[in-house]
Coordinates of C-alpha atoms (C1' of nucleotides) in Angstrom, one line a residue:
Chain A
M9 CA 27.2 -16.7 -9.5
S10 CA 29.1 -14.4 -8.6
N11 CA 29.0 -11.9 -6.3
V12 CA 25.7 -10.3 -7.3
R13 CA 26.3 -6.3 -7.2
V14 CA 23.5 -4.2 -7.6
R15 CA 22.9 -0.6 -7.7
F16 CA 20.3 2.8 -6.8
A17 CA 21.7 5.3 -8.8
P18 CA 18.7 8.1 -8.3
S19 CA 19.7 11.2 -9.1
P20 CA 19.4 14.3 -5.9
T21 CA 16.3 16.6 -8.0
G22 CA 13.6 15.4 -4.7
A23 CA 12.0 13.4 -3.0
P24 CA 11.8 10.0 -4.6
H25 CA 8.6 9.0 -5.5
V26 CA 6.7 5.2 -5.2
G27 CA 8.5 4.5 -8.8
N28 CA 11.4 4.8 -8.6
I29 CA 11.9 2.9 -5.0
R30 CA 10.0 0.1 -6.7
T31 CA 13.0 -0.2 -8.3
A32 CA 15.0 0.2 -5.8
L33 CA 13.1 -2.4 -3.9
F34 CA 14.0 -5.3 -6.9
G35 CA 17.2 -4.4 -7.0
Y36 CA 17.8 -4.7 -3.3
L37 CA 15.5 -7.7 -2.8
W38 CA 17.8 -9.5 -6.3
A39 CA 20.9 -8.4 -3.9
K40 CA 19.7 -9.9 -0.8
H41 CA 18.3 -12.6 -2.2
T42 CA 21.8 -14.4 -3.6
G43 CA 22.7 -13.9 0.1
P44 CA 25.6 -11.9 2.5
S45 CA 28.1 -11.6 -0.4
G46 CA 25.0 -9.7 -2.3
K47 CA 25.0 -6.3 -2.2
F48 CA 23.1 -3.6 -2.2
I49 CA 24.7 -0.1 -3.5
L50 CA 23.8 3.4 -3.4
R51 CA 25.3 5.6 -5.7
I52 CA 23.7 9.6 -6.3
E53 CA 24.0 10.6 -10.0
D54 CA 24.6 14.1 -9.1
T55 CA 25.6 15.4 -12.7
D56 CA 23.0 18.1 -13.2
Q57 CA 23.1 21.3 -11.5
A58 CA 20.8 22.9 -12.4
R59 CA 18.1 20.6 -11.6
E60 CA 20.1 19.3 -7.8
V61 CA 17.6 20.3 -5.0
E62 CA 19.8 21.1 -1.8
N63 CA 18.3 18.4 0.9
G64 CA 18.4 15.9 -2.2
L65 CA 20.8 13.7 -1.3
E66 CA 18.5 13.2 2.9
L67 CA 15.5 13.0 1.0
I68 CA 17.1 9.5 -0.8
L69 CA 19.0 8.5 2.4
E70 CA 15.7 8.8 4.5
S71 CA 13.3 7.4 2.2
L72 CA 15.3 4.4 1.9
R73 CA 15.5 4.0 5.4
F74 CA 12.2 3.9 5.8
L75 CA 11.5 0.8 4.3
G76 CA 14.5 -0.5 5.6
L77 CA 16.6 -0.6 2.2
T78 CA 19.5 -0.9 3.8
W79 CA 22.7 -0.5 1.6
D80 CA 25.9 -1.8 1.6
E81 CA 28.1 0.8 -0.4
G82 CA 27.3 4.3 -0.5
P83 CA 27.9 8.2 0.3
D84 CA 27.7 8.2 3.8
V85 CA 28.8 4.6 4.9
G86 CA 32.0 4.2 1.9
G87 CA 32.8 1.2 0.5
A88 CA 35.7 0.1 -1.4
Y89 CA 34.1 1.4 -4.8
G90 CA 33.9 5.3 -4.1
P91 CA 33.0 8.0 -3.8
Y92 CA 29.6 7.4 -4.4
E93 CA 28.7 10.4 -5.3
Q94 CA 29.0 11.3 -9.1
S95 CA 30.2 14.4 -8.8
K96 CA 33.5 14.0 -6.9
R97 CA 34.2 11.4 -9.9
L98 CA 34.6 14.0 -12.0
P99 CA 38.3 12.8 -13.5
L100 CA 37.4 9.6 -13.6
Y101 CA 34.7 11.0 -17.1
Q102 CA 37.2 12.9 -18.2
A103 CA 39.8 10.3 -18.0
H104 CA 38.2 8.0 -20.0
A105 CA 36.3 10.9 -22.6
A106 CA 39.6 11.5 -23.2
Q107 CA 40.2 8.3 -24.4
L108 CA 37.4 7.5 -26.2
I109 CA 38.5 11.0 -28.3
A110 CA 41.9 9.1 -29.0
Q111 CA 40.6 5.9 -30.4
G112 CA 38.2 7.6 -32.5
D113 CA 35.6 6.5 -30.8
A114 CA 34.1 10.0 -29.4
Y115 CA 34.7 14.0 -30.9
H116 CA 34.5 17.2 -29.4
C117 CA 31.9 19.2 -30.7
Y118 CA 32.3 23.1 -30.5
C119 CA 28.2 24.3 -31.5
T120 CA 26.8 26.3 -29.3
A121 CA 22.8 26.0 -28.2
E122 CA 21.6 28.9 -30.3
R123 CA 22.9 26.2 -33.3
L124 CA 21.5 23.2 -32.0
E125 CA 18.8 25.0 -31.3
Q126 CA 17.8 26.6 -34.6
M127 CA 18.8 22.3 -36.1
R128 CA 16.1 21.1 -34.0
A129 CA 13.9 23.8 -35.3
E130 CA 14.1 22.8 -38.6
Q131 CA 14.6 18.9 -38.2
K132 CA 10.9 20.0 -36.8
A133 CA 10.0 22.0 -39.5
Q134 CA 10.4 19.0 -41.6
G135 CA 8.8 16.8 -40.0
K136 CA 11.9 15.1 -39.0
P137 CA 13.5 13.3 -36.1
S138 CA 15.7 16.1 -33.9
R139 CA 19.0 14.6 -33.5
Y140 CA 22.6 16.8 -33.7
D141 CA 23.8 16.3 -37.3
G142 CA 26.9 16.0 -36.7
A143 CA 28.8 18.9 -37.8
C144 CA 31.2 18.8 -35.4
R145 CA 32.4 15.1 -36.4
Q146 CA 34.4 16.0 -39.9
L147 CA 35.8 18.9 -38.5
S148 CA 39.5 19.2 -40.1
A149 CA 42.2 19.3 -38.2
D150 CA 42.9 23.0 -38.6
E151 CA 39.4 24.3 -38.1
R152 CA 39.7 21.9 -34.6
A153 CA 42.9 24.3 -33.9
A154 CA 41.1 27.0 -34.5
H155 CA 38.1 26.8 -32.5
E156 CA 40.8 25.3 -29.4
R157 CA 42.4 29.1 -30.6
A158 CA 39.2 31.2 -29.9
G159 CA 39.2 29.6 -26.4
D160 CA 35.2 28.2 -27.8
A161 CA 33.2 26.2 -25.2
R162 CA 33.1 22.2 -26.5
V163 CA 31.7 19.0 -25.3
V164 CA 32.4 15.7 -26.0
R165 CA 30.2 13.7 -27.9
L166 CA 30.2 10.3 -28.7
A167 CA 30.7 9.2 -32.9
V168 CA 27.3 6.5 -32.9
P169 CA 28.5 4.6 -36.0
R170 CA 25.7 5.5 -38.8
D171 CA 24.8 2.1 -39.8
G172 CA 23.9 -1.2 -38.7
V173 CA 21.8 -2.5 -35.4
T174 CA 22.6 -2.7 -31.4
T175 CA 21.5 -5.1 -29.7
L176 CA 21.1 -5.6 -25.9
P177 CA 20.0 -9.0 -24.3
D178 CA 17.4 -7.8 -21.5
F179 CA 16.7 -10.5 -19.1
I180 CA 13.1 -8.6 -18.5
H181 CA 12.6 -8.2 -22.0
G182 CA 14.2 -10.7 -24.4
D183 CA 16.9 -9.2 -26.7
L184 CA 16.5 -5.8 -27.7
T185 CA 17.2 -3.9 -30.6
I186 CA 17.8 -0.7 -32.2
A187 CA 19.1 1.1 -35.3
N188 CA 21.8 3.2 -35.2
K189 CA 20.5 5.3 -37.2
E190 CA 17.9 6.2 -34.6
V191 CA 21.0 6.7 -31.9
D192 CA 21.7 10.1 -31.8
D193 CA 25.3 11.5 -31.7
Q194 CA 25.3 11.7 -28.1
V195 CA 27.2 14.4 -25.5
L196 CA 28.7 12.4 -22.9
L197 CA 30.5 15.4 -20.8
K198 CA 29.2 18.4 -20.9
S199 CA 31.3 21.6 -21.4
D200 CA 31.2 22.8 -17.2
G201 CA 33.0 19.1 -17.3
F202 CA 30.6 17.2 -15.7
P203 CA 29.5 13.7 -17.7
T204 CA 26.2 13.3 -18.8
Y205 CA 24.2 10.0 -17.7
H206 CA 25.0 8.0 -20.4
L207 CA 29.1 8.4 -20.0
A208 CA 29.0 8.0 -15.9
V209 CA 26.8 5.1 -15.7
V210 CA 28.6 3.2 -17.8
V211 CA 32.2 4.3 -16.2
D212 CA 30.5 3.6 -12.7
D213 CA 28.7 0.6 -13.8
H214 CA 31.7 -0.7 -14.2
L215 CA 34.0 0.4 -12.1
M216 CA 32.1 -0.7 -9.3
Q217 CA 31.8 -4.3 -10.4
I218 CA 27.7 -3.7 -11.0
S219 CA 27.2 -7.1 -11.9
H220 CA 23.5 -6.7 -13.1
V221 CA 21.8 -3.1 -14.3
M222 CA 18.1 -2.5 -13.2
R223 CA 16.5 0.7 -14.1
G224 CA 13.2 1.7 -15.7
D225 CA 11.7 1.5 -18.9
D226 CA 11.9 4.4 -19.9
W227 CA 15.7 4.0 -20.4
I228 CA 15.5 1.4 -22.5
P229 CA 16.0 3.8 -25.8
S230 CA 19.0 4.9 -24.7
F231 CA 20.8 1.3 -24.1
P232 CA 22.8 1.9 -27.5
K233 CA 24.7 4.7 -26.3
H234 CA 25.2 2.6 -23.5
V235 CA 26.3 -0.7 -25.1
L236 CA 29.0 1.4 -27.5
L237 CA 29.6 2.8 -25.0
Y238 CA 30.6 -0.6 -23.0
R239 CA 32.4 -1.9 -26.4
A240 CA 34.7 1.0 -26.6
F241 CA 36.4 0.8 -23.7
G242 CA 36.5 -3.2 -24.6
W243 CA 34.8 -4.5 -20.8
D244 CA 31.7 -6.9 -20.9
I245 CA 28.3 -6.0 -20.4
P246 CA 26.7 -6.7 -17.3
P247 CA 22.9 -8.6 -17.7
H248 CA 20.1 -5.3 -17.7
G249 CA 16.9 -5.6 -16.5
H250 CA 14.4 -3.1 -17.9
L251 CA 11.6 -2.6 -15.0
P252 CA 8.9 -1.7 -16.4
N253 CA 7.1 1.5 -14.9
V254 CA 4.9 2.1 -11.6
L255 CA 1.5 4.0 -13.7
G256 CA -1.1 6.3 -11.7
P257 CA -4.8 6.1 -12.3
D258 CA -4.8 7.7 -15.6
K259 CA -2.4 5.0 -17.0
K260 CA 0.0 7.4 -17.2
K261 CA 4.5 7.4 -15.7
L262 CA 3.4 8.1 -11.6
S263 CA 4.8 11.8 -11.1
K264 CA 4.5 14.5 -8.5
R265 CA 0.9 15.2 -11.0
H266 CA -0.4 12.4 -9.1
G267 CA -0.9 13.6 -6.2
A268 CA 1.5 11.8 -3.3
T269 CA 3.5 9.8 -4.7
S270 CA 6.9 10.3 -2.3
V271 CA 7.8 7.2 -0.2
L272 CA 8.0 10.0 2.2
Q273 CA 4.8 11.0 2.1
F274 CA 3.4 8.3 2.3
R275 CA 4.7 8.0 5.6
D276 CA 3.8 10.8 7.1
D277 CA 0.2 10.0 5.7
G278 CA 0.0 6.4 8.3
Y279 CA 1.6 4.4 6.1
L280 CA 3.8 1.1 7.9
P281 CA 7.0 0.6 5.6
E282 CA 6.1 -3.0 6.1
A283 CA 2.8 -2.6 3.8
M284 CA 4.6 -0.4 1.5
F285 CA 7.4 -3.1 1.1
N286 CA 4.6 -5.6 0.3
F287 CA 2.6 -3.3 -1.9
L288 CA 5.5 -2.6 -4.3
A289 CA 7.1 -5.6 -4.5
R290 CA 3.7 -6.6 -5.7
L291 CA 3.6 -4.1 -8.3
G292 CA 5.5 -5.7 -10.9
W293 CA 6.4 -8.7 -9.8
S294 CA 4.5 -12.4 -8.4
L295 CA 5.1 -15.3 -7.5
D296 CA 2.4 -17.2 -8.1
D297 CA -2.0 -17.8 -8.0
K298 CA -1.5 -18.1 -4.5
N299 CA 0.4 -15.5 -2.2
E300 CA -0.4 -12.3 -1.9
L301 CA 1.6 -11.2 1.7
F302 CA 4.9 -11.3 2.2
T303 CA 7.5 -9.8 5.2
R304 CA 10.7 -8.4 3.8
E305 CA 12.6 -12.1 4.5
D306 CA 9.5 -13.5 2.6
L307 CA 10.5 -11.3 -0.1
I308 CA 13.8 -12.2 -0.4
Q309 CA 13.9 -15.5 0.0
V310 CA 11.4 -16.4 -2.9
F311 CA 11.9 -12.8 -5.5
A312 CA 13.2 -14.4 -8.7
L313 CA 13.6 -12.1 -11.7
D314 CA 12.3 -14.2 -14.6
K315 CA 8.8 -13.3 -12.6
I316 CA 9.3 -9.2 -13.0
E317 CA 6.1 -8.1 -15.4
H318 CA 6.8 -7.1 -18.5
A319 CA 4.0 -4.6 -18.8
P320 CA 3.7 -1.5 -16.5
A321 CA 1.5 -1.7 -13.2
T322 CA -1.0 1.1 -12.4
F323 CA -0.5 1.7 -8.7
D324 CA -3.6 0.4 -6.7
H325 CA -4.7 2.4 -3.6
A326 CA -7.3 0.9 -2.4
K327 CA -5.2 -2.3 -2.2
L328 CA -2.4 -0.4 -0.6
D329 CA -4.7 0.8 1.9
W330 CA -6.2 -3.0 2.5
L331 CA -2.5 -4.2 2.9
N332 CA -1.7 -1.9 5.5
G333 CA -4.4 -2.1 7.6
Y334 CA -4.0 -5.6 7.3
Y335 CA -0.2 -5.3 8.2
I336 CA -1.9 -2.4 11.4
R337 CA -3.6 -5.2 13.1
Q338 CA -0.6 -7.7 12.6
L339 CA 0.8 -5.4 15.4
P340 CA 1.8 -6.0 18.7
A341 CA -0.3 -4.2 21.2
D342 CA 2.6 -1.6 22.5
E343 CA 4.0 -1.0 18.9
L344 CA 1.0 0.2 16.6
A345 CA 1.2 3.0 20.4
A346 CA 4.5 3.8 19.7
R347 CA 4.0 4.5 16.1
L348 CA 0.7 6.3 16.7
T349 CA 2.4 8.7 18.6
P350 CA 4.3 11.0 16.2
F351 CA 0.7 11.5 15.1
F352 CA -0.8 12.5 17.7
E353 CA 2.1 14.8 18.7
R354 CA 1.1 16.5 15.2
A355 CA -1.9 16.9 16.2
Q356 CA -1.4 18.5 19.3
L357 CA -3.6 15.9 21.1
R358 CA -1.8 15.4 24.6
A359 CA -2.0 11.6 24.3
D360 CA 0.6 9.9 26.9
A361 CA 1.9 7.0 26.8
A362 CA 0.1 4.9 28.9
T363 CA -3.4 6.2 27.0
L364 CA -2.2 5.4 23.7
R365 CA -1.4 1.7 25.0
A366 CA -5.0 1.5 26.0
L367 CA -6.1 3.1 22.7
A368 CA -4.1 0.3 20.7
P369 CA -6.1 -2.5 20.6
L370 CA -9.2 -0.1 20.7
V371 CA -8.4 1.0 17.4
Q372 CA -6.0 -1.0 16.0
E373 CA -8.5 -3.2 13.5
R374 CA -10.2 0.2 12.5
L375 CA -7.4 1.7 10.4
K376 CA -6.8 1.9 6.9
K377 CA -3.8 4.4 8.1
L378 CA -2.1 5.0 11.5
T379 CA -3.5 9.0 10.8
E380 CA -7.2 7.7 11.2
A381 CA -7.1 6.7 15.0
V382 CA -6.5 11.0 15.3
A383 CA -9.9 11.5 14.0
Q384 CA -10.9 7.6 16.2
A385 CA -9.7 8.5 19.5
D386 CA -10.5 12.8 19.1
F387 CA -13.0 12.1 21.8
L388 CA -11.3 11.6 24.5
F389 CA -9.7 15.0 23.9
G390 CA -10.4 18.6 25.2
A391 CA -14.2 19.3 26.0
D392 CA -16.8 17.4 25.6
P393 CA -17.9 17.0 22.1
E394 CA -21.1 19.4 20.7
Y395 CA -23.3 17.4 18.5
D396 CA -27.0 17.8 17.8
P397 CA -29.1 16.0 20.7
Q398 CA -31.5 14.5 17.3
L399 CA -28.9 12.0 17.1
L400 CA -29.0 10.6 20.8
I401 CA -32.2 8.9 19.5
G402 CA -31.8 5.8 18.2
K403 CA -34.1 4.5 15.2
G404 CA -37.2 3.6 16.8
L405 CA -36.7 5.3 20.0
D406 CA -38.5 8.2 21.3
A407 CA -37.0 11.1 23.4
A408 CA -38.2 9.5 26.2
A409 CA -36.7 6.8 25.8
A410 CA -33.7 7.9 24.8
L411 CA -33.7 9.8 28.2
A412 CA -34.9 6.5 30.0
A413 CA -31.9 4.4 28.6
L414 CA -29.5 7.3 29.7
R415 CA -30.6 7.3 33.2
A416 CA -30.1 3.4 32.9
A417 CA -26.7 4.0 32.0
A418 CA -26.0 6.4 34.1
A419 CA -27.7 4.4 37.1
T420 CA -25.3 1.4 35.6
L421 CA -22.5 3.3 35.5
E422 CA -22.8 4.9 39.5
K423 CA -22.3 1.9 41.1
Y424 CA -18.6 1.0 39.3
P425 CA -16.6 4.4 39.6
A426 CA -13.6 2.4 39.2
L427 CA -15.0 0.9 36.0
A428 CA -13.1 -2.0 36.6
D429 CA -15.5 -4.9 35.6
E430 CA -16.5 -3.9 32.1
E431 CA -18.2 -7.4 31.4
K432 CA -20.3 -7.5 34.2
I433 CA -21.2 -3.6 33.6
E434 CA -21.7 -4.7 30.2
A435 CA -24.1 -7.4 31.1
E436 CA -25.4 -5.1 33.2
L437 CA -26.2 -2.9 30.8
R438 CA -28.1 -5.1 28.3
A439 CA -30.0 -6.1 31.0
A440 CA -31.0 -2.2 31.4
A441 CA -32.0 -2.1 27.4
L442 CA -34.0 -5.5 27.9
N443 CA -35.4 -4.1 30.5
L444 CA -36.9 -0.5 29.0
G445 CA -37.9 -2.9 26.0
Q446 CA -34.3 -1.4 23.4
K447 CA -32.9 -3.1 21.2
N448 CA -29.6 -3.1 22.0
A449 CA -28.6 -0.9 19.1
Q450 CA -31.0 2.1 20.5
F451 CA -29.7 1.6 24.0
F452 CA -26.5 2.0 22.9
N453 CA -27.0 4.3 20.7
A454 CA -27.9 6.5 23.3
L455 CA -24.9 6.0 25.5
R456 CA -22.4 6.1 22.3
V457 CA -23.6 9.9 21.1
A458 CA -24.0 10.7 25.0
V459 CA -20.7 10.1 25.6
T460 CA -18.2 10.3 21.8
G461 CA -21.0 12.5 21.0
K462 CA -20.5 10.7 17.0
T463 CA -22.7 8.0 15.9
V464 CA -20.2 5.7 14.8
S465 CA -17.4 5.3 17.2
L466 CA -14.7 3.0 19.5
P467 CA -16.4 -0.1 20.7
L468 CA -18.0 1.7 24.2
M469 CA -17.0 0.0 26.5
G470 CA -13.0 0.7 25.9
S471 CA -14.6 4.2 24.9
I472 CA -16.1 4.8 28.1
R473 CA -12.8 3.3 30.1
L474 CA -10.3 5.5 28.5
L475 CA -12.6 8.4 28.9
G476 CA -12.6 7.8 32.4
Y477 CA -15.5 7.8 34.8
E478 CA -15.9 11.6 35.7
K479 CA -16.0 12.5 32.4
T480 CA -18.6 9.9 31.2
M481 CA -20.7 10.9 33.9
R482 CA -20.7 14.2 32.9
R483 CA -21.0 13.2 29.8
I484 CA -24.9 11.3 30.0
A485 CA -26.1 13.8 32.3
R486 CA -25.5 16.9 29.7
A487 CA -27.1 14.3 27.0
M488 CA -30.3 14.2 29.0
L489 CA -30.2 17.6 30.0
L490 CA -30.7 18.0 26.1
L491 CA -33.0 15.4 25.2
D492 CA -35.2 17.2 28.4
G493 CA -36.2 19.5 26.0
K494 CA -37.7 18.0 23.3
Chain B
rG24 C1' 6.8 12.9 -36.7
rC25 C1' 10.0 8.9 -36.0
rC26 C1' 12.0 4.9 -32.9
rG27 C1' 10.8 1.5 -29.4
rC28 C1' 8.1 -0.7 -25.0
rA29 C1' 3.5 -3.6 -24.1
rU30 C1' -1.8 -5.8 -24.5
rU31 C1' -5.6 -11.8 -19.5
rC32 C1' -11.9 -9.6 -14.8
rG33 C1' -11.7 -1.8 -12.5
rU34 C1' -6.7 -3.1 -10.6
rC35 C1' -2.5 -6.3 -9.1
rU36 C1' -1.4 -10.6 -11.3
rA37 C1' -1.9 -16.9 -12.4
rG38 C1' -0.5 -19.1 -16.5
rU39 C1' 5.5 -21.0 -20.6
rG40 C1' 0.5 -25.7 -26.6
rG41 C1' -4.0 -30.1 -24.1
rA42 C1' -5.5 -30.4 -16.3
rC43 C1' -8.8 -23.1 -17.8
rC44 C1' -16.4 -22.8 -20.8
rA45 C1' -9.7 -18.9 -17.3
rG46 C1' -7.6 -19.2 -11.1
rG47 C1' -6.3 -15.9 -6.8
rA48 C1' -6.3 -11.4 -4.3
rC49 C1' -8.3 -5.5 -4.5
rG50 C1' -12.4 -3.7 -5.0
rC51 C1' -17.7 -4.1 -5.2
rC52 C1' -22.3 -6.5 -4.0
rG53 C1' -25.4 -10.0 -0.5
rC54 C1' -26.2 -12.5 3.9
rC55 C1' -23.7 -14.0 9.2
rC56 C1' -22.0 -12.5 13.4
rU57 C1' -22.8 -7.9 16.0
rC58 C1' -23.9 -1.6 21.0
rU59 C1' -21.9 1.6 15.8
rC60 C1' -18.5 1.3 12.5
rA61 C1' -14.4 -2.5 11.5
rA62 C1' -12.1 -6.9 11.6
rG63 C1' -13.6 -11.8 10.6
rG64 C1' -16.6 -16.1 8.5
rC65 C1' -20.0 -17.8 3.9
rG66 C1' -21.6 -16.4 -0.8
rG67 C1' -21.4 -13.5 -5.6
rA68 C1' -21.1 -10.6 -10.2
rG69 C1' -17.1 -9.1 -13.1
rA70 C1' -12.0 -11.2 -18.7
rC71 C1' -14.9 -14.8 -24.7
rC72 C1' -7.3 -13.5 -22.4
rA73 C1' -7.3 -6.0 -27.2
rG74 C1' -9.1 -6.7 -32.6
rG75 C1' -7.8 -9.3 -37.4
rG76 C1' -5.3 -13.8 -39.7
rG77 C1' -2.2 -18.0 -39.5
rU78 C1' 0.7 -22.6 -37.7
rU79 C1' -1.9 -27.3 -35.0
rC80 C1' -5.8 -32.5 -34.1
rG81 C1' -5.7 -28.6 -30.8
rA82 C1' -3.4 -21.4 -28.9
rA83 C1' -4.7 -17.2 -23.7
rU84 C1' 0.0 -19.7 -24.7
rC85 C1' 3.9 -19.8 -31.5
rC86 C1' 4.4 -16.2 -35.5
rC87 C1' 2.2 -12.3 -38.7
rC88 C1' -0.5 -7.3 -40.0
rU89 C1' -3.7 -4.1 -37.4
rA90 C1' -5.2 -1.3 -33.2
rU91 C1' -5.0 1.1 -28.9
rG92 C1' -2.0 2.9 -24.8
rC93 C1' 2.7 4.4 -22.9
rG94 C1' 7.9 5.6 -22.7
rG95 C1' 12.2 8.5 -25.3
rC96 C1' 13.6 11.6 -29.6
rA97 C1' 18.5 17.8 -23.4
rC98 C1' 25.3 20.2 -22.6
rC99 C1' 17.9 16.3 -17.6
rA100 C1' 18.3 11.8 -15.4

RNA sequence: GCCGCAUUCGUCUAGUGGACCAGGACGCCGCCCUCUCAAGGCGGAGACCAGGGGUUCGAAUCCCCUAUGCGGCACCA
């Protein structure tokens, strides 16, 4: 196979959501699967000035970087086929549009927005599909000259054949066919001199020698325009694959309506890139019935185009959470601590590196998302926690028994102010429980609530070690006081 | 409305004419482990393969029709 070159071509209209990024991921995987010669290219389709967002480009770059979807060519890194922002390639499109007009494959249209609007309203009223009526397609030379003399604004439209059908082989769906009469005389070049998607994508994919076009299957209805353009220019059509969309829980195409859908939001919500990468790859693609967990390297190695699903896939948050938890558990403790750092900073908890490093093993198998560590560890920071004293009294115990448990626990801990030998302390605490005739669960519950203020907490011994001897003893004493009144 | 794409457990999916009274994963339920919660182990429920016609000795797998869902119908991508 000659060199594979796949492009991801978003427009800078906001933070890319996971559906778009999944398209980027598949392109990346396919390019990298073919080895070092496979290139992943980033091209920015900024041809609509109206919809542009100021930091749109940055958001795209950041999203791709988060997932490690490194591009070989793009607006920031350059490449042999630049520029990679369509707004910087305007003369190219204009020249190609001129060529089409010269060949008779496109024509100037002088219709005003008002006329088009009225035309569509009429078509709609008659229950007809809204399509450009071709008014300017058969303008005489004189009429054109008149419009030009008057300085009327003009666009360039594609002259779509009235009959026949257009077929595109698609490596996901098989042959796709649409009758030409269903295809609009699409605008190729807008009156502001910018191209529309249709012209730009074909010109750029060809000029940039894109080997495989991969895009969402919401593009299927407009492929005839692209095929027609390739033919008009006399260019080979690269293999196309229309990826099924990613759906929200309501089965509708994923969008902002579905809540946090941008990759950056997932990052901020505490999802690992490893997990997102794995999860997104499995949405609409699978290897077989055995493998679920894939690293980036695995995926690059086994990714195959013919395994891409035909039907849209629903984004399953629960499964993502499971995967994220799995990858969190795989992290070395140092690494987990490092990844946790920004979340504690954001929560404004003064957790130094050593504390986080010691905390990591405790929270590790209890996290689905990194953000959750903050709530699990918050008892370590700030003032002694407030709680309902009733919580100190475990199931089947009374206040006196809980008090006895705390007294025994304090007596044990007092012997180990350095909290050095955890196992030994724990053994002694168990012995104390036995001695009091309490179940471990009952005994430790009292201690747990006293120390953490919660009935559900991180492992007790580790929590005590992190809290420190002083604070622990103070909280136990306080708990005993609370119990005294009962 | 017109055109197109799709249709296997709740979800992601395996399955390309016989090995499928349909396999795995997430989720769910139960048990074990256990200082709580998790994690882990074990087990369970859960899909008559959208429906109906064909083709075939034989169909989840091939063909047709219907239904449903989704997508597109801009000087937006």
